[in-house]
């Protein structure tokens, strides 16, 4: 069985994950460890976990739309979105809740069919309406106490992949994912 430990998750979390059709991910602190590396000219560098990137691609390839949503203006986040071939990359978003509502309307989903993963206060508005609100292990305490589920891994260290695998497993798609790599 490709995702045998699915039963380790509470039933309500599995049920929420089974409904997800749109998965939104904050960037800084969620897909990265939250640190900003700046060179002498002010150009930023960020490190992304390769497992997280695979998870985002697997979601899209198996029918779950993925959106990157960051409040910062970041050429690095834009580049990561392009590299992953994501059509929904939103940079400089001041109101993540409004964006989540807009994406749901655009694709004919309800917020109950959306997941939002974030680590800090700017993410709370969207998390408050998402059917599955998730925080990485190292999220701010005020965020961790307001989500449905927290990952074991920290931001930028595989947290996003945990959510991707949970969604795929809860939707019964894990075996198909694995089969695609065992050919």
Short mmCIF file of C-alpha atoms in Angstrom, two decimals:
data_model
loop_
_atom_site.label_atom_id
_atom_site.label_comp_id
_atom_site.label_asym_id
_atom_site.label_seq_id
_atom_site.Cartn_x
_atom_site.Cartn_y
_atom_site.Cartn_z
CA UNK A 1 0.00 0.00 0.00
CA UNK A 2 1.51 3.35 -1.10
CA UNK A 3 0.27 5.34 1.87
CA UNK A 4 -0.22 2.76 4.61
CA UNK A 5 0.01 5.27 7.46
CA UNK A 6 -3.04 7.23 6.25
CA UNK A 7 -4.94 5.71 9.18
CA UNK A 8 -2.53 7.54 11.52
CA UNK A 9 -4.30 10.81 10.67
CA UNK A 10 -7.52 11.77 12.49
CA UNK A 11 -10.67 10.91 10.52
CA UNK A 12 -11.74 14.55 10.20
CA UNK A 13 -8.39 15.50 8.64
CA UNK A 14 -8.64 12.63 6.14
CA UNK A 15 -12.18 13.72 5.27
CA UNK A 16 -11.11 17.34 4.78
CA UNK A 17 -8.16 16.25 2.60
CA UNK A 18 -10.42 14.02 0.50
CA UNK A 19 -12.48 17.11 -0.51
CA UNK A 20 -9.53 19.29 -1.61
CA UNK A 21 -9.62 20.41 -5.26
CA UNK A 22 -7.46 23.53 -4.81
CA UNK A 23 -4.31 23.59 -2.65
CA UNK A 24 -2.79 27.00 -1.86
CA UNK A 25 0.69 27.37 -0.43
CA UNK A 26 2.36 30.39 1.11
CA UNK A 27 6.01 30.65 0.07
CA UNK A 28 8.22 32.20 2.78
CA UNK A 29 8.16 30.01 5.87
CA UNK A 30 6.09 27.31 4.16
CA UNK A 31 7.92 26.34 0.96
CA UNK A 32 11.10 27.85 2.43
CA UNK A 33 12.45 27.91 5.97
CA UNK A 34 11.49 31.58 6.20
CA UNK A 35 14.98 33.02 6.04
CA UNK A 36 15.79 35.60 3.38
CA UNK A 37 19.28 35.58 1.97
CA UNK A 38 20.26 38.91 0.42
CA UNK A 39 23.43 39.65 -1.51
CA UNK A 40 25.24 43.02 -1.45
CA UNK A 41 22.95 44.37 -4.20
CA UNK A 42 19.80 43.28 -2.33
CA UNK A 43 19.02 40.31 -4.58
CA UNK A 44 17.30 37.55 -2.68
CA UNK A 45 18.06 33.87 -2.60
CA UNK A 46 15.84 31.14 -1.16
CA UNK A 47 16.19 27.42 -0.71
CA UNK A 48 13.30 25.13 -1.65
CA UNK A 49 12.93 21.48 -0.69
CA UNK A 50 12.96 19.24 -3.77
CA UNK A 51 10.42 16.87 -2.16
CA UNK A 52 7.95 19.74 -1.78
CA UNK A 53 8.31 20.55 -5.48
CA UNK A 54 7.60 16.93 -6.41
CA UNK A 55 4.52 16.96 -4.19
CA UNK A 56 3.15 20.11 -5.85
CA UNK A 57 3.64 18.59 -9.31
CA UNK A 58 2.01 15.32 -8.22
CA UNK A 59 -1.06 17.17 -6.98
CA UNK A 60 -1.47 18.98 -10.29
CA UNK A 61 -0.88 15.82 -12.30
CA UNK A 62 -3.57 14.04 -10.30
CA UNK A 63 -6.31 16.63 -10.54
CA UNK A 64 -5.69 19.03 -7.66
CA UNK A 65 -4.95 22.59 -8.73
CA UNK A 66 -2.00 24.22 -6.93
CA UNK A 67 -1.52 27.91 -6.22
CA UNK A 68 1.50 29.70 -4.77
CA UNK A 69 0.37 32.75 -2.80
CA UNK A 70 2.87 35.14 -1.25
CA UNK A 71 2.50 38.62 0.21
CA UNK A 72 6.08 39.54 -0.72
CA UNK A 73 7.19 40.70 -4.14
CA UNK A 74 9.63 37.94 -5.00
CA UNK A 75 11.30 37.15 -8.30
CA UNK A 76 12.57 33.94 -6.72
CA UNK A 77 9.02 32.75 -5.90
CA UNK A 78 7.94 33.60 -9.46
CA UNK A 79 10.86 31.59 -10.83
CA UNK A 80 9.99 28.61 -8.62
CA UNK A 81 6.40 28.71 -9.83
CA UNK A 82 7.57 28.74 -13.46
CA UNK A 83 10.00 25.91 -12.83
CA UNK A 84 7.16 23.81 -11.38
CA UNK A 85 4.88 24.76 -14.32
CA UNK A 86 2.19 26.15 -12.03
CA UNK A 87 -0.41 28.37 -13.67
CA UNK A 88 -1.50 29.98 -10.39
CA UNK A 89 1.44 31.95 -8.97
CA UNK A 90 0.35 35.06 -7.07
CA UNK A 91 3.01 37.49 -5.89
CA UNK A 92 2.51 40.57 -3.71
CA UNK A 93 -0.92 39.45 -2.44
CA UNK A 94 -2.14 41.69 0.37
CA UNK A 95 -5.45 39.86 0.97
CA UNK A 96 -4.98 36.11 0.73
CA UNK A 97 -8.57 35.43 1.77
CA UNK A 98 -9.91 37.46 -1.18
CA UNK A 99 -7.52 35.64 -3.51
CA UNK A 100 -8.64 32.23 -2.22
CA UNK A 101 -12.28 33.23 -2.73
CA UNK A 102 -11.45 34.44 -6.25
CA UNK A 103 -9.63 31.22 -7.17
CA UNK A 104 -12.51 29.13 -5.84
CA UNK A 105 -14.98 31.13 -7.93
CA UNK A 106 -12.74 30.92 -11.01
CA UNK A 107 -12.58 27.11 -10.86
CA UNK A 108 -16.07 26.43 -9.51
CA UNK A 109 -15.00 25.28 -6.05
CA UNK A 110 -16.18 26.21 -2.61
CA UNK A 111 -13.71 27.23 0.12
CA UNK A 112 -14.52 23.87 1.77
CA UNK A 113 -12.79 22.27 -1.23
CA UNK A 114 -9.63 24.32 -0.70
CA UNK A 115 -6.56 23.76 1.43
CA UNK A 116 -4.39 26.64 2.62
CA UNK A 117 -0.94 26.09 4.07
CA UNK A 118 0.79 29.00 5.76
CA UNK A 119 2.99 29.91 8.66
CA UNK A 120 2.28 33.47 9.76
CA UNK A 121 -0.43 36.00 10.50
CA UNK A 122 -0.88 37.14 6.89
CA UNK A 123 -2.15 33.62 6.08
CA UNK A 124 -4.90 33.51 8.73
CA UNK A 125 -7.64 35.13 6.64
CA UNK A 126 -7.42 32.48 3.93
CA UNK A 127 -6.93 29.72 6.48
CA UNK A 128 -10.09 30.82 8.25
CA UNK A 129 -12.28 29.92 5.26
CA UNK A 130 -10.32 26.96 3.84
CA UNK A 131 -11.77 23.51 4.31
CA UNK A 132 -8.29 22.34 5.35
CA UNK A 133 -5.98 24.83 7.07
CA UNK A 134 -2.45 23.52 7.62
CA UNK A 135 0.67 24.95 9.24
CA UNK A 136 4.24 23.67 9.11
CA UNK A 137 5.72 22.55 12.44
CA UNK A 138 7.69 25.78 12.81
CA UNK A 139 4.80 28.17 12.11
CA UNK A 140 4.12 31.08 14.42
CA UNK A 141 2.32 29.93 17.60
CA UNK A 142 -0.76 32.06 16.89
CA UNK A 143 -1.13 30.31 13.54
CA UNK A 144 -0.49 26.79 14.84
CA UNK A 145 -3.33 27.10 17.34
CA UNK A 146 -5.82 28.10 14.61
CA UNK A 147 -5.35 25.39 11.99
CA UNK A 148 -6.93 22.00 11.44
CA UNK A 149 -3.59 20.20 11.22
CA UNK A 150 0.16 20.78 11.70
CA UNK A 151 2.84 18.91 9.79
CA UNK A 152 5.75 17.16 11.45
CA UNK A 153 8.27 18.87 9.16
CA UNK A 154 9.08 22.55 9.22
CA UNK A 155 8.64 25.00 6.38
CA UNK A 156 11.15 24.40 3.59
CA UNK A 157 11.92 20.98 5.04
CA UNK A 158 9.22 18.79 3.50
CA UNK A 159 6.12 20.23 5.19
CA UNK A 160 4.38 20.90 1.88
CA UNK A 161 5.09 17.35 0.73
CA UNK A 162 3.40 16.01 3.85
CA UNK A 163 0.25 17.88 2.90
CA UNK A 164 0.48 16.80 -0.75
CA UNK A 165 0.89 13.15 0.25
CA UNK A 166 -2.01 13.41 2.70
CA UNK A 167 -4.31 14.83 0.01
CA UNK A 168 -3.27 12.20 -2.54
CA UNK A 169 -3.66 9.41 0.00
CA UNK A 170 -7.04 10.62 1.28
CA UNK A 171 -8.31 10.84 -2.29
CA UNK A 172 -7.20 7.29 -3.07
CA UNK A 173 -4.58 8.45 -5.57
CA UNK A 174 -1.41 7.32 -3.80
CA UNK A 175 -1.35 3.89 -5.45
CA UNK A 176 -1.66 5.47 -8.92
CA UNK A 177 1.16 7.90 -8.11
CA UNK A 178 3.43 5.08 -6.98
CA UNK A 179 2.47 2.86 -9.92
CA UNK A 180 3.57 5.61 -12.30
CA UNK A 181 7.11 5.40 -10.90
CA UNK A 182 7.33 1.62 -10.69
CA UNK A 183 6.85 1.02 -14.41
#
